[in-house]
Amino acid sequence: MDITVTPANGYAVVSVVGRLTAPGVSRFRSAVDDAVSRAGARVVVDLARTEFIDSSGIGALIGGLKSARLADGDLRIAAVPEPVARVLKLTNLDRVLRAYPDAEAAFDGR
């Protein structure tokens, strides 16, 4: 799994390439924590190139959302591929994290 953090206009984009699973969760959490502290707690997790997410990855998304909201920000997800969307729907996480078509749309005007 590869993770990149890119600053954008008032938020940070955390891009995940590969599988967001237990072996890479600590790196993902570190990236999100860094993004929360540097981007005013507004973070978009770009899942466009994420192949799969397991329960550890789901927990990391929830943890990131909590961290961002505790810092008076938000964590949003974008470009969710169908296999990942299925897992989010099965776990009802799609009700907690609203998906946007792309990172730019996630904080567009909000």
JSON list of C-alpha atoms in Angstrom, two decimals:
[
{"chain": "A", "resi": 1, "resn": "MET", "atom": "CA", "xyz": [0.00, 0.00, 0.00]},
{"chain": "A", "resi": 2, "resn": "ASP", "atom": "CA", "xyz": [1.21, 3.48, -0.89]},
{"chain": "A", "resi": 3, "resn": "ILE", "atom": "CA", "xyz": [-0.03, 6.61, 0.86]},
{"chain": "A", "resi": 4, "resn": "THR", "atom": "CA", "xyz": [0.51, 10.20, -0.21]},
{"chain": "A", "resi": 5, "resn": "VAL", "atom": "CA", "xyz": [-0.60, 13.39, 1.49]},
{"chain": "A", "resi": 6, "resn": "THR", "atom": "CA", "xyz": [-1.14, 16.37, -0.78]},
{"chain": "A", "resi": 7, "resn": "PRO", "atom": "CA", "xyz": [-2.09, 19.84, 0.43]},
{"chain": "A", "resi": 8, "resn": "ALA", "atom": "CA", "xyz": [-5.02, 21.41, -1.38]},
{"chain": "A", "resi": 9, "resn": "ASN", "atom": "CA", "xyz": [-7.05, 24.59, -1.02]},
{"chain": "A", "resi": 10, "resn": "GLY", "atom": "CA", "xyz": [-7.92, 24.52, 2.68]},
{"chain": "A", "resi": 11, "resn": "TYR", "atom": "CA", "xyz": [-7.74, 20.76, 3.11]},
{"chain": "A", "resi": 12, "resn": "ALA", "atom": "CA", "xyz": [-5.38, 17.82, 2.64]},
{"chain": "A", "resi": 13, "resn": "VAL", "atom": "CA", "xyz": [-5.87, 14.83, 0.36]},
{"chain": "A", "resi": 14, "resn": "VAL", "atom": "CA", "xyz": [-4.71, 11.45, 1.67]},
{"chain": "A", "resi": 15, "resn": "SER", "atom": "CA", "xyz": [-4.50, 9.06, -1.30]},
{"chain": "A", "resi": 16, "resn": "VAL", "atom": "CA", "xyz": [-4.41, 5.32, -0.70]},
{"chain": "A", "resi": 17, "resn": "VAL", "atom": "CA", "xyz": [-3.10, 3.02, -3.43]},
{"chain": "A", "resi": 18, "resn": "GLY", "atom": "CA", "xyz": [-3.54, -0.72, -2.91]},
{"chain": "A", "resi": 19, "resn": "ARG", "atom": "CA", "xyz": [-5.20, -2.47, 0.01]},
{"chain": "A", "resi": 20, "resn": "LEU", "atom": "CA", "xyz": [-6.16, -0.61, 3.19]},
{"chain": "A", "resi": 21, "resn": "THR", "atom": "CA", "xyz": [-5.68, -3.55, 5.52]},
{"chain": "A", "resi": 22, "resn": "ALA", "atom": "CA", "xyz": [-4.11, -4.35, 8.89]},
{"chain": "A", "resi": 23, "resn": "PRO", "atom": "CA", "xyz": [-0.46, -4.32, 7.75]},
{"chain": "A", "resi": 24, "resn": "GLY", "atom": "CA", "xyz": [-0.69, -0.71, 6.54]},
{"chain": "A", "resi": 25, "resn": "VAL", "atom": "CA", "xyz": [-3.14, 0.80, 9.01]},
{"chain": "A", "resi": 26, "resn": "SER", "atom": "CA", "xyz": [-0.52, 2.40, 11.25]},
{"chain": "A", "resi": 27, "resn": "ARG", "atom": "CA", "xyz": [0.98, 4.26, 8.26]},
{"chain": "A", "resi": 28, "resn": "PHE", "atom": "CA", "xyz": [-2.50, 5.36, 7.20]},
{"chain": "A", "resi": 29, "resn": "ARG", "atom": "CA", "xyz": [-3.33, 6.62, 10.70]},
{"chain": "A", "resi": 30, "resn": "SER", "atom": "CA", "xyz": [-0.05, 8.55, 10.84]},
{"chain": "A", "resi": 31, "resn": "ALA", "atom": "CA", "xyz": [-0.78, 10.13, 7.45]},
{"chain": "A", "resi": 32, "resn": "VAL", "atom": "CA", "xyz": [-4.28, 11.16, 8.51]},
{"chain": "A", "resi": 33, "resn": "ASP", "atom": "CA", "xyz": [-3.05, 12.53, 11.84]},
{"chain": "A", "resi": 34, "resn": "ASP", "atom": "CA", "xyz": [-0.40, 14.54, 10.00]},
{"chain": "A", "resi": 35, "resn": "ALA", "atom": "CA", "xyz": [-3.01, 15.82, 7.54]},
{"chain": "A", "resi": 36, "resn": "VAL", "atom": "CA", "xyz": [-5.37, 16.81, 10.37]},
{"chain": "A", "resi": 37, "resn": "SER", "atom": "CA", "xyz": [-2.65, 18.82, 12.09]},
{"chain": "A", "resi": 38, "resn": "ARG", "atom": "CA", "xyz": [-1.40, 20.53, 8.91]},
{"chain": "A", "resi": 39, "resn": "ALA", "atom": "CA", "xyz": [-4.63, 21.16, 7.00]},
{"chain": "A", "resi": 40, "resn": "GLY", "atom": "CA", "xyz": [-6.85, 22.71, 9.63]},
{"chain": "A", "resi": 41, "resn": "ALA", "atom": "CA", "xyz": [-8.42, 19.31, 10.33]},
{"chain": "A", "resi": 42, "resn": "ARG", "atom": "CA", "xyz": [-10.09, 19.09, 6.90]},
{"chain": "A", "resi": 43, "resn": "VAL", "atom": "CA", "xyz": [-9.10, 15.84, 5.21]},
{"chain": "A", "resi": 44, "resn": "VAL", "atom": "CA", "xyz": [-10.26, 13.99, 2.11]},
{"chain": "A", "resi": 45, "resn": "VAL", "atom": "CA", "xyz": [-9.31, 10.33, 1.80]},
{"chain": "A", "resi": 46, "resn": "ASP", "atom": "CA", "xyz": [-9.05, 9.60, -1.93]},
{"chain": "A", "resi": 47, "resn": "LEU", "atom": "CA", "xyz": [-9.88, 5.93, -2.45]},
{"chain": "A", "resi": 48, "resn": "ALA", "atom": "CA", "xyz": [-9.81, 5.93, -6.27]},
{"chain": "A", "resi": 49, "resn": "ARG", "atom": "CA", "xyz": [-6.91, 3.47, -6.38]},
{"chain": "A", "resi": 50, "resn": "THR", "atom": "CA", "xyz": [-7.82, 1.48, -3.28]},
{"chain": "A", "resi": 51, "resn": "GLU", "atom": "CA", "xyz": [-8.46, -2.16, -4.16]},
{"chain": "A", "resi": 52, "resn": "PHE", "atom": "CA", "xyz": [-9.83, -3.44, -0.86]},
{"chain": "A", "resi": 53, "resn": "ILE", "atom": "CA", "xyz": [-10.53, -2.40, 2.73]},
{"chain": "A", "resi": 54, "resn": "ASP", "atom": "CA", "xyz": [-10.78, -4.71, 5.74]},
{"chain": "A", "resi": 55, "resn": "SER", "atom": "CA", "xyz": [-12.03, -4.18, 9.29]},
{"chain": "A", "resi": 56, "resn": "SER", "atom": "CA", "xyz": [-8.72, -2.59, 10.31]},
{"chain": "A", "resi": 57, "resn": "GLY", "atom": "CA", "xyz": [-9.02, -0.10, 7.47]},
{"chain": "A", "resi": 58, "resn": "ILE", "atom": "CA", "xyz": [-12.60, 0.67, 8.45]},
{"chain": "A", "resi": 59, "resn": "GLY", "atom": "CA", "xyz": [-11.47, 1.27, 12.01]},
{"chain": "A", "resi": 60, "resn": "ALA", "atom": "CA", "xyz": [-8.74, 3.60, 10.75]},
{"chain": "A", "resi": 61, "resn": "LEU", "atom": "CA", "xyz": [-11.27, 5.62, 8.73]},
{"chain": "A", "resi": 62, "resn": "ILE", "atom": "CA", "xyz": [-13.50, 5.96, 11.79]},
{"chain": "A", "resi": 63, "resn": "GLY", "atom": "CA", "xyz": [-10.50, 6.92, 13.93]},
{"chain": "A", "resi": 64, "resn": "GLY", "atom": "CA", "xyz": [-9.49, 9.55, 11.39]},
{"chain": "A", "resi": 65, "resn": "LEU", "atom": "CA", "xyz": [-13.02, 10.94, 11.30]},
{"chain": "A", "resi": 66, "resn": "LYS", "atom": "CA", "xyz": [-13.02, 11.18, 15.10]},
{"chain": "A", "resi": 67, "resn": "SER", "atom": "CA", "xyz": [-9.61, 12.92, 15.15]},
{"chain": "A", "resi": 68, "resn": "ALA", "atom": "CA", "xyz": [-10.68, 15.43, 12.52]},
{"chain": "A", "resi": 69, "resn": "ARG", "atom": "CA", "xyz": [-13.96, 16.23, 14.25]},
{"chain": "A", "resi": 70, "resn": "LEU", "atom": "CA", "xyz": [-12.28, 16.60, 17.65]},
{"chain": "A", "resi": 71, "resn": "ALA", "atom": "CA", "xyz": [-10.09, 19.24, 15.99]},
{"chain": "A", "resi": 72, "resn": "ASP", "atom": "CA", "xyz": [-13.23, 21.01, 14.67]},
{"chain": "A", "resi": 73, "resn": "GLY", "atom": "CA", "xyz": [-12.73, 19.64, 11.17]},
{"chain": "A", "resi": 74, "resn": "ASP", "atom": "CA", "xyz": [-14.03, 16.76, 9.10]},
{"chain": "A", "resi": 75, "resn": "LEU", "atom": "CA", "xyz": [-12.85, 13.72, 7.18]},
{"chain": "A", "resi": 76, "resn": "ARG", "atom": "CA", "xyz": [-14.55, 12.90, 3.91]},
{"chain": "A", "resi": 77, "resn": "ILE", "atom": "CA", "xyz": [-14.01, 10.16, 1.35]},
{"chain": "A", "resi": 78, "resn": "ALA", "atom": "CA", "xyz": [-13.83, 10.49, -2.41]},
{"chain": "A", "resi": 79, "resn": "ALA", "atom": "CA", "xyz": [-13.72, 8.41, -5.59]},
{"chain": "A", "resi": 80, "resn": "VAL", "atom": "CA", "xyz": [-14.78, 5.20, -3.86]},
{"chain": "A", "resi": 81, "resn": "PRO", "atom": "CA", "xyz": [-14.42, 2.16, -6.16]},
{"chain": "A", "resi": 82, "resn": "GLU", "atom": "CA", "xyz": [-17.20, -0.43, -6.20]},
{"chain": "A", "resi": 83, "resn": "PRO", "atom": "CA", "xyz": [-15.41, -3.16, -4.15]},
{"chain": "A", "resi": 84, "resn": "VAL", "atom": "CA", "xyz": [-14.68, -0.66, -1.37]},
{"chain": "A", "resi": 85, "resn": "ALA", "atom": "CA", "xyz": [-18.18, 0.85, -1.61]},
{"chain": "A", "resi": 86, "resn": "ARG", "atom": "CA", "xyz": [-19.67, -2.63, -1.06]},
{"chain": "A", "resi": 87, "resn": "VAL", "atom": "CA", "xyz": [-17.71, -3.08, 2.17]},
{"chain": "A", "resi": 88, "resn": "LEU", "atom": "CA", "xyz": [-18.66, 0.39, 3.38]},
{"chain": "A", "resi": 89, "resn": "LYS", "atom": "CA", "xyz": [-22.33, -0.34, 2.64]},
{"chain": "A", "resi": 90, "resn": "LEU", "atom": "CA", "xyz": [-22.23, -3.74, 4.38]},
{"chain": "A", "resi": 91, "resn": "THR", "atom": "CA", "xyz": [-20.80, -2.12, 7.50]},
{"chain": "A", "resi": 92, "resn": "ASN", "atom": "CA", "xyz": [-23.14, 0.90, 7.28]},
{"chain": "A", "resi": 93, "resn": "LEU", "atom": "CA", "xyz": [-20.11, 3.18, 7.20]},
{"chain": "A", "resi": 94, "resn": "ASP", "atom": "CA", "xyz": [-21.60, 4.74, 4.08]},
{"chain": "A", "resi": 95, "resn": "ARG", "atom": "CA", "xyz": [-24.12, 6.36, 6.45]},
{"chain": "A", "resi": 96, "resn": "VAL", "atom": "CA", "xyz": [-21.34, 7.94, 8.50]},
{"chain": "A", "resi": 97, "resn": "LEU", "atom": "CA", "xyz": [-18.90, 8.91, 5.74]},
{"chain": "A", "resi": 98, "resn": "ARG", "atom": "CA", "xyz": [-20.49, 10.57, 2.74]},
{"chain": "A", "resi": 99, "resn": "ALA", "atom": "CA", "xyz": [-18.71, 9.72, -0.51]},
{"chain": "A", "resi": 100, "resn": "TYR", "atom": "CA", "xyz": [-17.91, 12.40, -3.08]},
{"chain": "A", "resi": 101, "resn": "PRO", "atom": "CA", "xyz": [-17.07, 11.85, -6.75]},
{"chain": "A", "resi": 102, "resn": "ASP", "atom": "CA", "xyz": [-13.57, 13.30, -6.33]},
{"chain": "A", "resi": 103, "resn": "ALA", "atom": "CA", "xyz": [-11.40, 15.09, -3.78]},
{"chain": "A", "resi": 104, "resn": "GLU", "atom": "CA", "xyz": [-12.18, 18.53, -5.17]},
{"chain": "A", "resi": 105, "resn": "ALA", "atom": "CA", "xyz": [-15.93, 18.03, -4.66]},
{"chain": "A", "resi": 106, "resn": "ALA", "atom": "CA", "xyz": [-15.56, 16.93, -1.04]},
{"chain": "A", "resi": 107, "resn": "PHE", "atom": "CA", "xyz": [-15.03, 20.43, 0.36]},
{"chain": "A", "resi": 108, "resn": "ASP", "atom": "CA", "xyz": [-16.35, 22.42, -2.58]},
{"chain": "A", "resi": 109, "resn": "GLY", "atom": "CA", "xyz": [-18.07, 25.40, -1.02]},
{"chain": "A", "resi": 110, "resn": "ARG", "atom": "CA", "xyz": [-18.21, 23.84, 2.46]}
]
